[in-house]
Amino acid sequence: MKPILLTGDRPTGKLHLGHFIGSLRNRVALQEKYTCYFILADLHTLTTRSGKDKIKQLPQNIANILLDYLAVGIDPQKAVIYRQSLVPETAYLYLLLAMMVQVGRLERVPTLKDVMRDLKISQPSLGLLSYPVLQAADILLFKANLVPVGKDQAAHLEVAREIARKFNKDYGQVFPVPKPLIGGEQTLIGLDGKAKMSKSLGNCIYLSDNEQEVEQKVMSMYTDPKRIHATDPGRVKGNPVFIYHDVFNVDKKQVADLKQRYAKGRVGDVEVKQKLAKALNDFLAPMRARRQKYENNGKLLERIISQGSQQAQQTAQATLAQVKTAMGLN
Ligand code: ATP
Ligand code: MG
């Protein structure tokens, strides 16, 4: 049997090139090797976005992310794509697992402090505090062996591992202790040169952007601020335009040539950026073609989610039954 892997996204908006580099690219490969569950974690969004106006955006966000998944080549025939709230067993398991972790332990999770600082929250809700417990429920419900983790998720997975161990010790072996899958994760710098491409920073190229949007965004990208004339020697290292060239331009000879000329002051920013826009549009072209097949077919998208969620629910019900038996709850 193939190892089981779980990962996913909170449906808070469209996905961008940073998501592609940081996780989606990896998932397309992982779906070949593992039994993959890709969760659209709508309940997790409630921890910081519980207002009615935010909840109203969920269906659209879910449809957009699903389209992004399909566009990059995630295949619902190979992987189970499901919506968390359509698998209510998640909430039941979450309640049981909540008994197996101390409040103090959750208060020490570093991402909690980050979120509280960023969103100016002085007291976390019980739901926000227990975000990692809900995540543990997602992971353990499918007996996942592997969870891909970037920097910010490693601490959450540690909580899930501790809960799994404690459960197995107290009630008998039910859960594999999920392991982090490290690697394949890279952080993409923002268009503005800020450390990270991020929705809330407005420095993104979305996977769903059209050719003109990509062109416009690239032409106004941050480069070497000290360079005023095309004849000034420019800085290649750390320059977002060249970082993107390295990541997305398949014509490595062209990239090497541009870098060399840039450093010597023999090429203008306009040419470097036009070539980048072309490379990015070439890179996005196959995704646009795949997207077209699903776009405007809301029925098909809904079917993919409902079938994936039904499939997920079957497994979830079996695990929950086993959990209750182990605990003596039935
Ligand atoms: P927000 O601005 O709302 O925080 P975001 O654009 O930063 O949104 P998140 O939802 O925070 O996106 O990101 C989810 C996951 O996607 C991250 O944990 C990370 O794995 C990956 N990711 C996001 N942005 C990048 C990036 N620029 N480079 C690499 N990976 C990224
Ligand atoms: Mg973020």
Short mmCIF file of C-alpha atoms and ligand atoms in Angstrom, two decimals:
data_model
loop_
_atom_site.label_atom_id
_atom_site.label_comp_id
_atom_site.label_asym_id
_atom_site.label_seq_id
_atom_site.Cartn_x
_atom_site.Cartn_y
_atom_site.Cartn_z
CA MET A 1 0.00 0.00 0.00
CA LYS A 2 1.17 3.49 -0.82
CA PRO A 3 1.92 5.81 2.11
CA ILE A 4 -0.81 8.34 2.83
CA LEU A 5 -0.11 12.04 2.55
CA LEU A 6 -2.24 14.99 3.58
CA THR A 7 -1.83 18.65 2.76
CA GLY A 8 -3.95 21.50 1.48
CA ASP A 9 -4.93 25.12 1.72
CA ARG A 10 -7.20 27.42 3.59
CA PRO A 11 -9.57 28.87 0.98
CA THR A 12 -8.80 32.53 1.57
CA GLY A 13 -8.27 33.57 -2.05
CA LYS A 14 -6.62 32.69 -5.32
CA LEU A 15 -3.26 30.95 -5.47
CA HIS A 16 -0.14 32.66 -6.79
CA LEU A 17 3.31 31.80 -8.10
CA GLY A 18 4.59 31.63 -4.50
CA HIS A 19 2.13 28.85 -3.76
CA PHE A 20 3.23 27.08 -6.90
CA ILE A 21 6.90 27.17 -5.95
CA GLY A 22 6.24 26.55 -2.26
CA SER A 23 3.84 23.65 -2.54
CA LEU A 24 1.73 23.04 -5.65
CA ARG A 25 4.66 22.04 -7.84
CA ASN A 26 5.59 19.45 -5.29
CA ARG A 27 2.03 18.13 -5.00
CA VAL A 28 1.79 17.36 -8.69
CA ALA A 29 4.74 15.02 -8.23
CA LEU A 30 3.55 13.63 -4.89
CA GLN A 31 0.18 12.50 -6.25
CA GLU A 32 2.03 9.91 -8.34
CA LYS A 33 3.84 8.37 -5.38
CA TYR A 34 1.40 8.59 -2.51
CA THR A 35 -2.27 8.30 -1.69
CA CYS A 36 -2.85 12.03 -1.45
CA TYR A 37 -5.57 13.92 0.36
CA PHE A 38 -5.72 17.60 -0.55
CA ILE A 39 -7.89 19.42 1.95
CA LEU A 40 -9.68 22.69 1.34
CA ALA A 41 -9.65 23.67 4.99
CA ASP A 42 -12.64 25.97 5.19
CA LEU A 43 -13.21 25.39 8.92
CA HIS A 44 -9.67 26.56 9.60
CA THR A 45 -10.46 29.92 8.01
CA LEU A 46 -12.99 30.54 10.79
CA THR A 47 -10.19 30.80 13.35
CA THR A 48 -9.40 34.28 12.04
CA ARG A 49 -12.20 34.98 9.56
CA SER A 50 -15.49 34.14 11.20
CA GLY A 51 -17.47 37.20 10.07
CA LYS A 52 -20.48 36.54 7.89
CA ASP A 53 -18.98 38.58 5.05
CA LYS A 54 -15.86 36.37 5.10
CA ILE A 55 -17.86 33.14 5.24
CA LYS A 56 -19.83 34.33 2.24
CA GLN A 57 -16.61 34.35 0.21
CA LEU A 58 -15.86 30.68 0.89
CA PRO A 59 -17.69 29.08 -2.09
CA GLN A 60 -15.97 31.41 -4.54
CA ASN A 61 -12.58 30.92 -2.89
CA ILE A 62 -13.02 27.17 -2.93
CA ALA A 63 -13.95 27.21 -6.62
CA ASN A 64 -10.92 29.39 -7.39
CA ILE A 65 -8.49 27.18 -5.51
CA LEU A 66 -9.92 24.05 -7.06
CA LEU A 67 -9.45 25.64 -10.48
CA ASP A 68 -5.87 26.50 -9.55
CA TYR A 69 -5.27 22.88 -8.48
CA LEU A 70 -6.66 21.53 -11.72
CA ALA A 71 -4.73 24.10 -13.75
CA VAL A 72 -1.37 23.05 -12.28
CA GLY A 73 -2.12 19.41 -12.97
CA ILE A 74 -3.49 18.04 -9.72
CA ASP A 75 -5.68 15.20 -10.87
CA PRO A 76 -8.88 14.28 -8.99
CA GLN A 77 -8.56 10.77 -10.42
CA LYS A 78 -5.27 10.39 -8.58
CA ALA A 79 -5.72 12.47 -5.46
CA VAL A 80 -8.68 13.04 -3.16
CA ILE A 81 -9.59 16.72 -3.13
CA TYR A 82 -12.12 17.45 -0.41
CA ARG A 83 -13.78 20.22 1.54
CA GLN A 84 -13.16 19.97 5.27
CA SER A 85 -16.67 20.98 6.35
CA LEU A 86 -18.18 18.25 4.15
CA VAL A 87 -16.40 15.72 6.36
CA PRO A 88 -17.99 16.50 9.74
CA GLU A 89 -16.18 13.53 11.33
CA THR A 90 -13.32 16.02 11.48
CA ALA A 91 -15.12 18.01 14.15
CA TYR A 92 -15.88 14.91 16.21
CA LEU A 93 -12.31 13.70 16.15
CA TYR A 94 -11.13 17.23 16.95
CA LEU A 95 -13.26 17.19 20.10
CA LEU A 96 -11.78 13.88 21.23
CA LEU A 97 -8.22 14.93 20.44
CA ALA A 98 -8.74 18.20 22.33
CA MET A 99 -8.68 16.14 25.54
CA MET A 100 -5.16 15.00 24.76
CA VAL A 101 -3.29 18.27 24.69
CA GLN A 102 -2.62 20.91 27.33
CA VAL A 103 -3.54 24.57 26.92
CA GLY A 104 0.01 25.60 27.82
CA ARG A 105 1.39 23.44 25.03
CA LEU A 106 -0.80 25.21 22.47
CA GLU A 107 0.05 28.63 23.86
CA ARG A 108 3.68 27.94 23.06
CA VAL A 109 3.07 27.25 19.34
CA PRO A 110 5.01 30.05 17.62
CA THR A 111 2.52 30.59 14.77
CA LEU A 112 -0.13 31.53 17.35
CA LYS A 113 1.95 34.49 18.50
CA ASP A 114 2.63 35.48 14.88
CA VAL A 115 -1.06 35.48 13.99
CA MET A 116 -2.03 37.35 17.16
CA ARG A 117 0.59 39.99 16.45
CA ASP A 118 -0.29 40.35 12.75
CA LEU A 119 -4.03 40.54 13.37
CA LYS A 120 -3.72 42.49 16.66
CA ILE A 121 -5.56 39.85 18.67
CA SER A 122 -4.97 40.20 22.41
CA GLN A 123 -6.83 37.06 23.53
CA PRO A 124 -7.08 34.10 21.17
CA SER A 125 -10.43 32.37 20.85
CA LEU A 126 -10.48 28.75 21.92
CA GLY A 127 -10.77 27.94 18.21
CA LEU A 128 -7.66 29.87 17.25
CA LEU A 129 -5.70 28.41 20.16
CA SER A 130 -6.64 24.93 19.06
CA TYR A 131 -5.91 25.47 15.35
CA PRO A 132 -3.18 22.78 15.52
CA VAL A 133 -5.64 20.33 17.14
CA LEU A 134 -8.06 20.77 14.23
CA GLN A 135 -5.13 20.19 11.92
CA ALA A 136 -4.21 17.06 13.89
CA ALA A 137 -7.77 15.84 13.35
CA ASP A 138 -7.42 16.38 9.58
CA ILE A 139 -4.18 14.44 9.49
CA LEU A 140 -5.10 11.60 11.82
CA LEU A 141 -8.57 11.09 10.35
CA PHE A 142 -6.89 9.76 7.21
CA LYS A 143 -4.07 8.07 9.10
CA ALA A 144 -1.65 10.14 7.10
CA ASN A 145 1.96 8.99 7.22
CA LEU A 146 3.36 12.12 5.66
CA VAL A 147 2.66 15.83 5.78
CA PRO A 148 4.69 18.24 3.65
CA VAL A 149 5.80 21.10 5.86
CA GLY A 150 7.31 24.47 5.25
CA LYS A 151 8.80 26.46 8.12
CA ASP A 152 5.52 27.69 9.55
CA GLN A 153 3.80 24.31 9.64
CA ALA A 154 6.51 22.27 11.36
CA ALA A 155 5.33 23.33 14.83
CA HIS A 156 1.75 22.31 14.04
CA LEU A 157 2.79 18.88 12.87
CA GLU A 158 4.72 18.41 16.11
CA VAL A 159 1.45 18.85 18.02
CA ALA A 160 -0.23 16.24 15.79
CA ARG A 161 2.63 13.82 16.43
CA GLU A 162 2.38 14.27 20.19
CA ILE A 163 -1.38 13.73 20.10
CA ALA A 164 -1.01 10.58 17.99
CA ARG A 165 1.56 9.14 20.39
CA LYS A 166 -0.54 9.94 23.43
CA PHE A 167 -3.66 8.43 21.89
CA ASN A 168 -1.84 5.24 20.94
CA LYS A 169 -0.34 4.95 24.41
CA ASP A 170 -3.59 5.55 26.29
CA TYR A 171 -6.07 3.69 24.09
CA GLY A 172 -4.08 1.35 21.87
CA GLN A 173 -2.41 1.66 18.51
CA VAL A 174 -4.71 3.44 16.06
CA PHE A 175 -2.71 6.21 14.41
CA PRO A 176 0.56 6.22 12.51
CA VAL A 177 2.70 9.05 13.88
CA PRO A 178 2.77 11.40 10.88
CA LYS A 179 6.18 12.41 9.60
CA PRO A 180 7.13 15.72 8.08
CA LEU A 181 8.05 15.63 4.44
CA ILE A 182 10.72 18.25 4.10
CA GLY A 183 12.11 19.58 0.84
CA GLY A 184 10.52 20.72 -2.37
CA GLU A 185 9.55 23.86 -0.49
CA GLN A 186 11.10 27.10 -1.52
CA THR A 187 10.03 30.65 -0.76
CA LEU A 188 9.37 32.99 -3.66
CA ILE A 189 10.22 36.66 -3.15
CA GLY A 190 7.51 39.26 -3.87
CA LEU A 191 7.25 41.45 -6.98
CA ASP A 192 8.17 44.37 -4.71
CA GLY A 193 11.35 42.68 -3.47
CA LYS A 194 9.79 41.88 -0.09
CA ALA A 195 10.80 38.55 1.42
CA LYS A 196 7.66 36.73 0.36
CA MET A 197 5.05 36.85 -2.34
CA SER A 198 1.87 37.11 -0.29
CA LYS A 199 -1.77 37.96 -1.00
CA SER A 200 -2.04 40.43 1.83
CA LEU A 201 1.07 42.28 0.64
CA GLY A 202 -0.41 42.70 -2.85
CA ASN A 203 2.87 41.66 -4.49
CA CYS A 204 1.66 38.59 -6.37
CA ILE A 205 1.30 37.14 -9.80
CA TYR A 206 -1.72 34.87 -9.60
CA LEU A 207 -1.83 31.59 -11.49
CA SER A 208 -5.07 32.91 -12.98
CA ASP A 209 -3.62 36.22 -14.22
CA ASN A 210 -3.88 36.74 -17.97
CA GLU A 211 -1.02 37.67 -20.30
CA GLN A 212 -1.60 41.40 -20.02
CA GLU A 213 -1.79 41.30 -16.24
CA VAL A 214 1.48 39.39 -16.07
CA GLU A 215 3.13 41.85 -18.43
CA GLN A 216 1.94 44.88 -16.46
CA LYS A 217 3.04 43.43 -13.16
CA VAL A 218 6.46 42.46 -14.46
CA MET A 219 7.06 45.86 -16.06
CA SER A 220 6.53 47.55 -12.68
CA MET A 221 8.60 45.03 -10.73
CA TYR A 222 11.21 46.14 -8.24
CA THR A 223 14.76 45.76 -9.57
CA ASP A 224 18.03 47.37 -8.58
CA PRO A 225 16.98 50.74 -7.10
CA LYS A 226 20.46 52.21 -7.55
CA ARG A 227 20.43 51.72 -11.28
CA ILE A 228 19.10 54.74 -13.13
CA HIS A 229 20.40 54.40 -16.69
CA ALA A 230 20.68 51.28 -18.83
CA THR A 231 24.41 51.95 -18.97
CA ASP A 232 24.81 51.76 -15.17
CA PRO A 233 26.18 48.40 -14.02
CA GLY A 234 23.32 46.64 -12.24
CA ARG A 235 23.08 44.25 -9.34
CA VAL A 236 21.97 40.74 -10.33
CA LYS A 237 22.24 39.03 -6.95
CA GLY A 238 19.07 39.35 -4.91
CA ASN A 239 17.36 41.23 -7.74
CA PRO A 240 13.81 39.83 -7.94
CA VAL A 241 13.73 40.10 -11.73
CA PHE A 242 16.70 37.77 -11.98
CA ILE A 243 15.46 35.49 -9.21
CA TYR A 244 12.28 35.02 -11.29
CA HIS A 245 14.34 34.50 -14.45
CA ASP A 246 16.26 31.76 -12.63
CA VAL A 247 13.10 30.07 -11.40
CA PHE A 248 10.79 30.40 -14.41
CA ASN A 249 12.80 31.03 -17.59
CA VAL A 250 13.70 27.74 -19.23
CA ASP A 251 16.10 29.45 -21.65
CA LYS A 252 19.13 29.33 -19.38
CA LYS A 253 21.43 30.73 -22.07
CA GLN A 254 19.26 33.79 -22.38
CA VAL A 255 19.27 34.25 -18.60
CA ALA A 256 23.06 33.97 -18.43
CA ASP A 257 23.42 36.49 -21.25
CA LEU A 258 21.01 38.96 -19.62
CA LYS A 259 22.78 38.69 -16.27
CA GLN A 260 26.13 39.32 -17.84
CA ARG A 261 24.93 42.34 -19.79
CA TYR A 262 23.02 43.71 -16.80
CA ALA A 263 26.08 43.56 -14.56
CA LYS A 264 28.06 45.46 -17.18
CA GLY A 265 25.39 48.04 -17.96
CA ARG A 266 24.69 46.77 -21.46
CA VAL A 267 21.01 46.03 -21.22
CA GLY A 268 18.03 48.07 -20.13
CA ASP A 269 15.49 47.01 -17.50
CA VAL A 270 12.79 47.04 -20.16
CA GLU A 271 14.39 44.25 -22.20
CA VAL A 272 15.11 42.15 -19.10
CA LYS A 273 11.52 42.55 -17.96
CA GLN A 274 9.97 41.93 -21.36
CA LYS A 275 11.87 38.67 -21.59
CA LEU A 276 10.74 37.74 -18.10
CA ALA A 277 7.10 38.50 -18.93
CA LYS A 278 7.42 36.27 -21.99
CA ALA A 279 9.02 33.47 -19.93
CA LEU A 280 6.30 33.70 -17.29
CA ASN A 281 3.55 33.66 -19.88
CA ASP A 282 5.12 30.60 -21.50
CA PHE A 283 5.29 29.00 -18.09
CA LEU A 284 1.63 29.77 -17.38
CA ALA A 285 0.36 28.81 -20.86
CA PRO A 286 -0.25 25.10 -20.17
CA MET A 287 -2.02 26.02 -16.92
CA ARG A 288 -4.26 28.43 -18.80
CA ALA A 289 -5.12 25.72 -21.29
CA ARG A 290 -6.06 23.26 -18.54
CA ARG A 291 -7.99 25.94 -16.65
CA GLN A 292 -10.09 26.66 -19.71
CA LYS A 293 -11.46 23.14 -19.70
CA TYR A 294 -12.98 23.63 -16.25
CA GLU A 295 -13.68 27.34 -16.11
CA ASN A 296 -17.34 28.19 -16.60
CA ASN A 297 -18.24 24.66 -15.64
CA GLY A 298 -19.39 25.20 -12.07
CA LYS A 299 -21.31 21.91 -12.12
CA LEU A 300 -18.17 19.93 -12.86
CA LEU A 301 -16.23 21.75 -10.14
CA GLU A 302 -18.98 21.05 -7.64
CA ARG A 303 -19.01 17.41 -8.63
CA ILE A 304 -15.26 17.09 -8.12
CA ILE A 305 -15.56 18.52 -4.61
CA SER A 306 -18.60 16.49 -3.64
CA GLN A 307 -17.16 13.22 -4.96
CA GLY A 308 -13.81 13.85 -3.30
CA SER A 309 -15.54 14.75 -0.05
CA GLN A 310 -17.72 11.62 -0.15
CA GLN A 311 -14.66 9.49 -0.71
CA ALA A 312 -12.87 11.23 2.15
CA GLN A 313 -15.88 10.78 4.38
CA GLN A 314 -15.90 7.00 3.94
CA THR A 315 -12.37 6.77 5.26
CA ALA A 316 -13.14 9.29 7.98
CA GLN A 317 -16.13 7.30 9.21
CA ALA A 318 -14.06 4.13 9.41
CA THR A 319 -11.31 5.85 11.39
CA LEU A 320 -13.75 7.53 13.75
CA ALA A 321 -15.47 4.21 14.44
CA GLN A 322 -12.11 2.68 15.23
CA VAL A 323 -11.23 5.59 17.52
CA LYS A 324 -14.47 5.27 19.45
CA THR A 325 -14.00 1.53 19.83
CA ALA A 326 -10.45 2.02 21.07
CA MET A 327 -11.67 4.55 23.64
CA GLY A 328 -14.63 2.42 24.65
CA LEU A 329 -17.08 5.07 23.55
CA ASN A 330 -19.55 2.78 21.85
P1 ATP B 1 -1.89 35.75 3.24
O1 ATP B 1 -1.30 37.01 2.70
O2 ATP B 1 -3.37 35.78 3.43
O3 ATP B 1 -1.12 35.20 4.41
P2 ATP B 1 -0.42 34.16 1.40
O4 ATP B 1 -0.41 34.63 0.00
O5 ATP B 1 0.78 34.47 2.27
O6 ATP B 1 -1.74 34.69 2.07
P3 ATP B 1 -0.88 31.69 2.69
O7 ATP B 1 -2.27 31.21 2.66
O8 ATP B 1 -0.35 32.34 3.91
O9 ATP B 1 -0.66 32.62 1.41
O10 ATP B 1 0.11 30.51 2.26
C1 ATP B 1 -0.18 29.16 2.46
C2 ATP B 1 1.05 28.34 2.19
O11 ATP B 1 1.48 28.56 0.85
C3 ATP B 1 2.25 28.71 3.04
O12 ATP B 1 2.26 27.99 4.25
C4 ATP B 1 3.41 28.29 2.14
O13 ATP B 1 3.63 26.90 2.24
C5 ATP B 1 2.88 28.58 0.75
N1 ATP B 1 3.33 29.90 0.28
C6 ATP B 1 2.65 31.06 0.33
N2 ATP B 1 3.36 32.07 -0.19
C7 ATP B 1 4.53 31.55 -0.61
C8 ATP B 1 5.71 32.07 -1.23
N3 ATP B 1 5.83 33.35 -1.55
N4 ATP B 1 6.72 31.22 -1.51
C9 ATP B 1 6.60 29.92 -1.19
N5 ATP B 1 5.55 29.37 -0.59
C10 ATP B 1 4.51 30.15 -0.30
MG MG B 2 0.70 34.11 4.54
#
